[in-house]
Short mmCIF file of C-alpha atoms in Angstrom, two decimals:
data_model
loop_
_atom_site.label_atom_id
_atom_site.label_comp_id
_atom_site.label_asym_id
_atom_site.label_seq_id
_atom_site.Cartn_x
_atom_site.Cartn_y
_atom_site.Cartn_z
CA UNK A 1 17.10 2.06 -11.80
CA UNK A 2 15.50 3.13 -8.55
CA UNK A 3 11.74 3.17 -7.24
CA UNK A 4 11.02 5.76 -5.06
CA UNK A 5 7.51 5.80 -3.93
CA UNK A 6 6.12 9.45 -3.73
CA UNK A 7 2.80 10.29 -1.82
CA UNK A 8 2.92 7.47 0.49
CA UNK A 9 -0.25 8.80 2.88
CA UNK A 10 -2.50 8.57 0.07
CA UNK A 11 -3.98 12.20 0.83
CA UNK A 12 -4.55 11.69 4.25
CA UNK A 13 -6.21 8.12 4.03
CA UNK A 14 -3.44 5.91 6.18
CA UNK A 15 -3.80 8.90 9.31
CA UNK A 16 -7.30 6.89 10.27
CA UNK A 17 -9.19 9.89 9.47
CA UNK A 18 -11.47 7.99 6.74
CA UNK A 19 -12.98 4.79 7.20
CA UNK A 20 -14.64 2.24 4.60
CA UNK A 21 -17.73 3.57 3.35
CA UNK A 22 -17.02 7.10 5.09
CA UNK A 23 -16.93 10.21 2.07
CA UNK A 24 -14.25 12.59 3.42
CA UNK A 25 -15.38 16.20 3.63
CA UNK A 26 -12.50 17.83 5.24
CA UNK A 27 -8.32 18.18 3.78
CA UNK A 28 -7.09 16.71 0.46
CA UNK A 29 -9.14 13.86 -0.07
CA UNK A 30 -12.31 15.72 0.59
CA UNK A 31 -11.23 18.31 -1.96
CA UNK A 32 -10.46 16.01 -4.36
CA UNK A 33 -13.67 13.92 -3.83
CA UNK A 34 -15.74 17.12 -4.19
CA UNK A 35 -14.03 18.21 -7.42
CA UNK A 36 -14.08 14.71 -9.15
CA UNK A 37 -15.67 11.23 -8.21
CA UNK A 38 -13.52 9.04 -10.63
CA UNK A 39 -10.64 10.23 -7.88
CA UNK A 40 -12.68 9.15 -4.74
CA UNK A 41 -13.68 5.81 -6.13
CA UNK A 42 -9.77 5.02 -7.39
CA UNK A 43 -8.79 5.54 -3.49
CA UNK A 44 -12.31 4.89 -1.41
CA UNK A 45 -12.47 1.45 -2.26
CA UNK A 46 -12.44 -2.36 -0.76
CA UNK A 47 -8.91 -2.92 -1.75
CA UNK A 48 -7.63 0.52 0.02
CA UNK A 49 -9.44 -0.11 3.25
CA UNK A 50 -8.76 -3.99 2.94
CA UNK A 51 -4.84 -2.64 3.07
CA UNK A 52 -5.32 0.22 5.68
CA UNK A 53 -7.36 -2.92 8.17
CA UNK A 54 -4.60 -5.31 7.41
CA UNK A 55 -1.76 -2.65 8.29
CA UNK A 56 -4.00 -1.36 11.78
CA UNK A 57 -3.75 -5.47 12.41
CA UNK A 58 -0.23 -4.99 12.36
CA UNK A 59 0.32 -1.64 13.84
CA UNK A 60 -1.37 -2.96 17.25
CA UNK A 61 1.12 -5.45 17.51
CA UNK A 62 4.18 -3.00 17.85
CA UNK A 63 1.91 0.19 19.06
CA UNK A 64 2.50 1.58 15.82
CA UNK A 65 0.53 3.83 13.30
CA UNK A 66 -1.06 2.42 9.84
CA UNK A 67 1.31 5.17 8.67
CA UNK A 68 4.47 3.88 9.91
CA UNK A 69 3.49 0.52 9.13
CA UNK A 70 3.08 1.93 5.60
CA UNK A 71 5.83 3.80 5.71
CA UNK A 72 8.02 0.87 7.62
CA UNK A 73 7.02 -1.63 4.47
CA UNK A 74 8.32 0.44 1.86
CA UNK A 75 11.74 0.77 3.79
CA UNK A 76 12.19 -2.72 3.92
CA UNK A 77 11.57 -3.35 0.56
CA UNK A 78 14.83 -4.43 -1.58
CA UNK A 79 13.40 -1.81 -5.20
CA UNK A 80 12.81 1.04 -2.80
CA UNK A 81 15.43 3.30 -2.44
CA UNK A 82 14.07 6.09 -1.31
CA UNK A 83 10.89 6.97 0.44
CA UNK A 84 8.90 10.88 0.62
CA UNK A 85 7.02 11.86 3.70
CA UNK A 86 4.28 14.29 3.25
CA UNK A 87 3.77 15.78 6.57
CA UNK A 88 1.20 18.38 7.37
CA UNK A 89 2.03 18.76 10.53
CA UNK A 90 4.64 18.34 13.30
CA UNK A 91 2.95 15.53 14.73
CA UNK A 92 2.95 13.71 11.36
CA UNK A 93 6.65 14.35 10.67
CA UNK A 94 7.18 13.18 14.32
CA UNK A 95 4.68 9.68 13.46
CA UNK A 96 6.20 9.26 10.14
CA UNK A 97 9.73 9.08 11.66
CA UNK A 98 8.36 6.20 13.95
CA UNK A 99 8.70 4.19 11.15
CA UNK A 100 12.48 5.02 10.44
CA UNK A 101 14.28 3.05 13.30
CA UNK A 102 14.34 0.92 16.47
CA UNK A 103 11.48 -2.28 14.99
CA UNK A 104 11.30 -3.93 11.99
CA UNK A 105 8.39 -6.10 10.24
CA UNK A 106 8.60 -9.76 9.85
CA UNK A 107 9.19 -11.59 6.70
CA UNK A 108 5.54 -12.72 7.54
CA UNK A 109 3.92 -9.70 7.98
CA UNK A 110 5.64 -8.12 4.69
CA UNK A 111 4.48 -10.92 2.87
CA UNK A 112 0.62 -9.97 4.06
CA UNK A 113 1.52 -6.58 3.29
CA UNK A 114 2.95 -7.41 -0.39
CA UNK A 115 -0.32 -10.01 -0.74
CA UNK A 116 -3.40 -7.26 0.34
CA UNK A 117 -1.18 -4.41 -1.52
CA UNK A 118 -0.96 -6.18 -5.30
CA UNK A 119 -3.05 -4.00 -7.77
CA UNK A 120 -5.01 -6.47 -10.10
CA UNK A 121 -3.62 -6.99 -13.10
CA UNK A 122 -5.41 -5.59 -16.20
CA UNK A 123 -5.80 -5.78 -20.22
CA UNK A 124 -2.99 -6.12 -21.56
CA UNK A 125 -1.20 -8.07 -19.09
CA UNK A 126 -3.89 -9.93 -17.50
CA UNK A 127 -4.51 -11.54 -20.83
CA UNK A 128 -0.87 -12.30 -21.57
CA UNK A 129 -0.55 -13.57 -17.90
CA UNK A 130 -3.39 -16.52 -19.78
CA UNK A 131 -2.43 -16.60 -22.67
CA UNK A 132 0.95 -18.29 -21.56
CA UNK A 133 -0.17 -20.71 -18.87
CA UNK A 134 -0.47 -23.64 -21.30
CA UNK A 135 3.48 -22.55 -22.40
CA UNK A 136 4.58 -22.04 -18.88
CA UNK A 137 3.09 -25.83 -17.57
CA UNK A 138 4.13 -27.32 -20.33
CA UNK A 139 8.04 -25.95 -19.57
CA UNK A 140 7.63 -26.97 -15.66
CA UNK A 141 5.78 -30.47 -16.78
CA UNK A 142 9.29 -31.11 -19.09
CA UNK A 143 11.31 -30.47 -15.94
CA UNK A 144 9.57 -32.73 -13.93
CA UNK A 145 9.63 -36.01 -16.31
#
């Protein structure tokens, strides 16, 4: 089975437009925002910006956009086959193909990436994820006698 990630601009939040503790007002994300908070606060929080900081970090380094750095981490990753643009605009389809070709990120820098990215884990699975830790040492302590 394929992943293909769809929406990968997060309504307009990896263009730069928004930063932490801004509200949008103007294009998707403002709409949204306006017609329900539950949708701001699952995009306008820590995490988000924490991910859109760590990937303008990156971006300097090459001269490229949070976007393509976005865009260029999802390309390199082995489960994604496939990756959606949503461009607006000309210029976006023209910044979102900056990510295609011609640089690649470091093992180091995807590794960042993959670390700031990972959602937390919740109910079920965060309790299973404790639940087994006793089990799991216990298998690793039998390998290491």
């Amino acid at each position: 089975m394929e992943t293909i990630f769809p929406n990968g601009k997060q309504h307009g939040l990896l263009t730069g437009k928004v930063k932490r503790g801004q509200i949008p007002t103007e294009g998707r994300l403002g709409w949204s925002v306006a017609i329900t908070k539950a949708k701001a606060k699952s995009y306008l929080n820590d995490r988000t910006f924490d991910i859109i900081e760590t990937a303008e970090v990156i971006g300097h380094k090459y001269g490229r956009s949070v976007a393509q750095v976005a865009l260029r981490w999802l390309l390199q990753k082995e489960v994604v086959s496939s990756v959606i643009i949503g461009a607006r605009t000309l210029e976006q389809l023209e910044d979102n193909l900056g990510a295609g070709s011609g640089w690649t990120l470091s093992q180091e820098e995807m590794t960042v990436l993959d670390d700031v990215s990972t959602p937390p884990s919740h109910y079920p699975y965060d309790y299973l994820v404790q639940r087994n830790v006793d089990r799991q040492n216990r298998h690793i302590q039998s390998h290491n006698v």
